[in-house]
XYZ file of C-alpha atoms in Angstrom:
327
model
C -57.677 4.718 13.412
C -58.372 4.772 17.174
C -57.288 5.191 20.779
C -59.416 3.881 23.031
C -62.585 4.795 22.113
C -61.498 8.690 20.573
C -59.376 9.576 17.273
C -56.261 9.400 17.574
C -54.268 12.906 17.134
C -53.007 14.075 13.921
C -48.934 11.877 13.833
C -46.486 9.605 12.268
C -47.300 6.094 13.768
C -46.493 1.955 12.593
C -47.967 1.890 9.311
C -50.998 -1.036 10.097
C -50.022 -2.574 6.366
C -46.139 -2.242 6.651
C -45.325 -2.163 10.106
C -40.984 -1.566 9.551
C -42.530 1.961 8.418
C -44.230 4.705 9.929
C -47.496 6.390 7.885
C -48.804 9.708 8.995
C -52.213 10.097 10.494
C -53.568 13.119 9.830
C -56.571 13.273 12.642
C -58.838 11.425 10.134
C -57.915 9.268 8.569
C -53.907 8.344 6.831
C -52.375 9.587 4.382
C -50.024 8.281 1.797
C -46.679 9.555 3.421
C -44.669 7.086 5.138
C -40.871 7.386 6.382
C -38.718 4.992 7.789
C -37.142 5.482 11.078
C -33.253 6.502 10.753
C -33.215 6.611 7.467
C -33.766 9.349 4.527
C -34.632 8.517 1.252
C -31.862 7.957 -1.307
C -31.464 10.712 -3.769
C -33.105 10.131 -6.302
C -35.830 9.198 -4.418
C -36.140 12.882 -2.610
C -34.670 14.874 -5.995
C -37.913 13.282 -7.845
C -40.622 13.884 -5.351
C -38.964 17.233 -4.843
C -39.898 17.780 -8.389
C -43.128 16.312 -8.722
C -44.416 18.204 -6.283
C -43.571 21.051 -8.122
C -44.721 20.193 -11.183
C -48.712 19.292 -9.703
C -49.094 22.415 -7.794
C -46.556 25.002 -9.213
C -49.451 27.781 -10.194
C -50.419 28.101 -6.414
C -46.962 27.821 -5.554
C -45.765 30.263 -8.200
C -48.247 33.172 -7.414
C -46.562 32.780 -3.811
C -43.027 32.947 -4.018
C -43.864 35.562 -7.125
C -46.446 37.838 -4.970
C -43.756 37.956 -1.930
C -41.144 38.212 -4.341
C -42.245 41.640 -6.840
C -43.958 42.716 -3.481
C -41.401 42.831 -1.221
C -38.965 43.423 -4.071
C -40.534 47.072 -4.911
C -41.505 48.093 -1.284
C -37.410 48.103 -0.440
C -36.781 49.381 -4.210
C -38.803 52.862 -3.379
C -37.535 52.653 -0.046
C -34.263 53.527 -0.750
C -34.682 55.795 -4.098
C -35.810 58.092 -1.335
C -33.366 57.171 0.703
C -30.478 58.187 -1.369
C -31.995 60.598 -3.685
C -29.524 63.564 -2.784
C -26.474 61.108 -2.115
C -23.571 61.725 -3.481
C -19.896 61.045 -4.132
C -18.076 64.804 -4.429
C -13.990 64.805 -3.999
C -14.387 60.863 -3.442
C -16.220 61.994 -0.095
C -19.986 60.857 0.638
C -22.149 63.634 1.616
C -25.573 63.774 1.999
C -26.148 61.352 4.307
C -27.387 61.953 7.852
C -29.300 60.187 10.695
C -32.400 60.012 8.408
C -30.679 57.831 5.742
C -28.734 55.337 8.206
C -32.348 54.878 10.515
C -34.209 54.229 7.461
C -31.738 51.962 5.644
C -31.870 50.140 8.877
C -36.037 50.491 8.867
C -35.300 49.236 5.150
C -32.877 46.096 6.502
C -35.916 44.663 9.082
C -38.483 45.305 7.249
C -36.579 42.652 4.321
C -35.548 40.768 7.071
C -39.121 40.320 8.158
C -40.972 39.810 4.544
C -38.466 37.439 3.377
C -39.650 35.325 6.453
C -42.952 35.511 6.149
C -42.725 34.446 1.869
C -40.757 32.197 3.382
C -42.515 29.964 6.369
C -45.823 30.611 3.364
C -44.100 28.723 0.911
C -42.656 25.979 3.536
C -46.225 25.706 4.478
C -47.599 25.291 1.348
C -44.564 22.425 0.207
C -45.539 21.074 3.152
C -49.633 19.893 2.383
C -48.334 19.834 -0.985
C -46.219 16.865 0.285
C -49.046 15.593 1.717
C -51.130 16.105 -0.916
C -53.347 18.329 1.517
C -55.074 20.108 -1.242
C -52.909 23.682 -0.677
C -53.536 27.415 -1.287
C -51.855 30.324 -1.463
C -54.491 31.764 1.197
C -54.045 29.414 3.727
C -50.806 29.275 3.183
C -50.194 33.309 4.302
C -53.142 32.754 7.183
C -50.370 30.180 8.696
C -47.553 32.322 7.815
C -48.519 35.488 9.572
C -49.521 32.999 13.083
C -46.377 31.632 12.819
C -44.620 34.824 12.165
C -43.512 36.353 15.154
C -41.700 33.195 16.441
C -40.102 33.152 13.685
C -38.950 36.183 14.651
C -38.502 35.783 17.966
C -35.791 33.046 17.443
C -33.862 34.890 13.474
C -33.155 37.925 15.936
C -32.092 35.241 18.959
C -29.793 33.725 16.964
C -28.577 36.811 15.159
C -27.364 37.618 18.722
C -25.605 35.109 19.305
C -24.068 34.776 16.139
C -22.780 38.121 17.340
C -21.531 37.531 20.574
C -19.270 34.289 19.061
C -18.115 36.753 16.275
C -17.087 39.257 18.797
C -15.118 36.791 21.677
C -13.547 35.258 18.206
C -12.347 38.913 16.998
C -11.398 39.529 21.117
C -8.844 36.205 21.323
C -7.493 36.761 17.401
C -6.310 40.621 19.319
C -5.205 39.270 22.784
C -4.172 35.886 21.716
C -3.198 35.614 17.867
C -2.610 32.239 18.296
C -5.806 31.567 20.567
C -7.794 33.530 17.714
C -6.180 31.037 15.075
C -7.769 27.863 16.609
C -11.255 29.969 18.117
C -11.314 30.354 13.659
C -9.862 27.622 12.570
C -13.247 25.495 15.834
C -15.663 28.286 14.493
C -15.316 27.122 10.763
C -15.725 23.878 11.257
C -18.515 24.753 14.240
C -19.654 27.081 11.247
C -20.897 23.774 8.949
C -22.805 21.500 12.185
C -24.801 24.233 13.288
C -25.859 24.797 9.473
C -26.676 21.941 8.964
C -28.297 21.875 12.247
C -30.300 24.983 11.715
C -30.822 24.199 8.062
C -34.615 22.928 8.710
C -35.424 26.060 11.576
C -38.212 28.112 8.916
C -39.237 24.834 7.683
C -39.520 23.959 11.769
C -41.358 27.388 12.783
C -43.414 26.859 9.992
C -44.978 23.348 10.240
C -44.990 21.810 12.797
C -46.996 21.717 16.010
C -47.846 24.511 18.404
C -44.941 24.268 21.314
C -42.561 21.872 19.622
C -39.453 23.276 20.285
C -38.321 24.374 17.129
C -34.650 24.329 16.863
C -35.146 20.789 18.505
C -36.583 20.047 15.596
C -34.945 21.449 12.826
C -31.564 19.624 14.757
C -33.233 16.161 14.905
C -33.535 16.089 11.736
C -29.310 15.187 11.110
C -29.611 13.179 14.256
C -27.785 9.950 13.540
C -27.188 10.715 9.757
C -25.494 14.128 9.875
C -23.447 12.776 6.591
C -26.426 12.279 4.645
C -28.170 15.364 5.551
C -24.318 17.549 4.712
C -24.203 15.677 1.587
C -28.378 16.227 0.239
C -27.503 20.231 1.067
C -24.265 20.471 -0.312
C -25.623 18.745 -3.533
C -28.814 21.039 -3.368
C -26.528 24.488 -2.882
C -24.396 23.751 -5.534
C -26.752 22.721 -7.883
C -28.848 26.378 -7.461
C -26.201 27.916 -7.296
C -25.318 26.744 -10.762
C -27.837 26.557 -12.131
C -28.716 30.923 -10.972
C -24.557 31.711 -13.002
C -25.816 30.004 -16.092
C -29.298 32.203 -16.103
C -26.933 35.554 -14.577
C -24.404 34.981 -17.490
C -27.436 34.484 -20.327
C -29.881 37.381 -19.028
C -26.626 39.430 -19.249
C -27.369 43.445 -18.380
C -30.700 42.664 -17.830
C -32.117 41.867 -14.395
C -29.415 44.605 -13.166
C -30.376 47.385 -10.131
C -27.173 49.525 -11.588
C -27.090 50.909 -14.829
C -23.960 49.026 -15.706
C -23.082 51.694 -18.470
C -22.725 54.587 -15.766
C -21.119 52.831 -13.726
C -18.266 52.053 -15.891
C -18.840 56.373 -16.492
C -17.797 56.717 -13.206
C -15.318 54.265 -12.156
C -11.727 54.233 -14.325
C -9.628 51.879 -14.107
C -5.837 53.520 -15.011
C -2.930 50.657 -15.059
C -3.354 50.732 -10.877
C -4.805 54.102 -10.456
C -8.668 53.673 -9.579
C -11.144 57.487 -10.743
C -13.775 58.003 -9.713
C -15.424 60.976 -10.792
C -18.765 62.759 -8.929
C -21.927 61.517 -9.298
C -24.754 60.993 -7.232
C -25.783 57.660 -6.411
C -29.744 57.524 -7.808
C -28.435 58.299 -11.190
C -26.112 54.569 -11.074
C -30.228 53.479 -11.064
C -32.050 52.057 -14.250
C -34.664 53.793 -15.749
C -39.007 53.377 -14.172
C -39.339 51.165 -17.114
C -35.534 48.960 -16.535
C -35.603 48.419 -12.655
C -39.625 47.054 -14.091
C -38.031 44.366 -15.777
C -35.454 43.591 -13.252
C -37.331 43.471 -10.734
C -39.671 40.625 -12.484
C -37.160 38.610 -13.912
C -34.926 38.724 -10.195
C -38.639 37.157 -8.760
C -39.156 34.705 -11.219
C -35.162 33.282 -10.970
C -35.311 34.227 -7.552
C -38.710 32.964 -6.596
C -37.705 29.363 -9.432
C -34.882 29.333 -6.341
C -36.759 29.250 -3.538
C -39.710 26.843 -4.738
C -36.781 24.096 -5.641
C -34.731 24.925 -2.147
C -38.190 25.497 0.203
C -39.269 21.641 -1.580
C -36.156 19.759 -1.165
C -35.983 21.380 2.460
C -39.399 20.715 3.431
C -39.686 16.477 1.086
C -36.186 16.202 4.194
C -37.950 17.218 7.022
C -41.146 15.637 6.927
C -38.928 12.688 4.977
C -36.991 12.213 8.487
C -39.771 12.512 11.153
C -39.710 15.828 12.366
C -42.791 16.942 13.674
C -45.658 18.421 11.962
C -49.173 19.264 11.921
C -51.851 19.830 9.081
């Protein structure tokens, strides 16, 4: 494919063999990825492609998600153990919590946000190349995620500040004029669903869209003219993963718990309508090192499987909508 005497840039173009659909040109050759403008694939085809890609590239996807989950989880857990080593409840009062503990906790939360975003970006990149059948690799995905991480952080923290501002305004309205507060809460609920759908593909856009692309717009455009179709697919995905997660949690029982259930039962006792909390150190609630390692592995596997499926599904919807993507 050429434009004049020069090679055309990577992007969506009318398929030479079926002009009614678009086909992705990677800058060198036609790929086997198509989409029909204004349409989404039916749910059966979408789910089929979601799991088919995982079946083809599960080794790399599993290595990527398990690696990031284990490293991040272990880092957070070790930091928390250090921070709460002396924290205790005495006479139902929290003691040994100082400025260092608070700032350390904030630092751990920030690390978790950054690391989680890094993992999402890497998995989105991996799944994008997998759906394009473009030989995805763990190394490329990690390098690509690192290059896009600053953009992710800037957008996420900006959205977090905007969300806090909106909630503050609603809270002030509720206190000042209760009737307006109720209306604002209802509007926030409806608007929240709309925003959720529009931003559902933001991480995918940050990971795979060409540089210079307005990421918020790229995510929002996925549901443009097909809002209810996208909402239905997102709801189906969310409910399916939630039910599967609950079944797994029930099956595992006490395995995979980061709090020792026996010790917790000794600390907190309920007698009728009275809750009795005896003195204890927070560290005493934590499992042994062996149980901790088992819990980390189990949770990494469960969360990793969920991340692979959800990322594959969201990436597929993003690509099938004709949203901007680069290889």
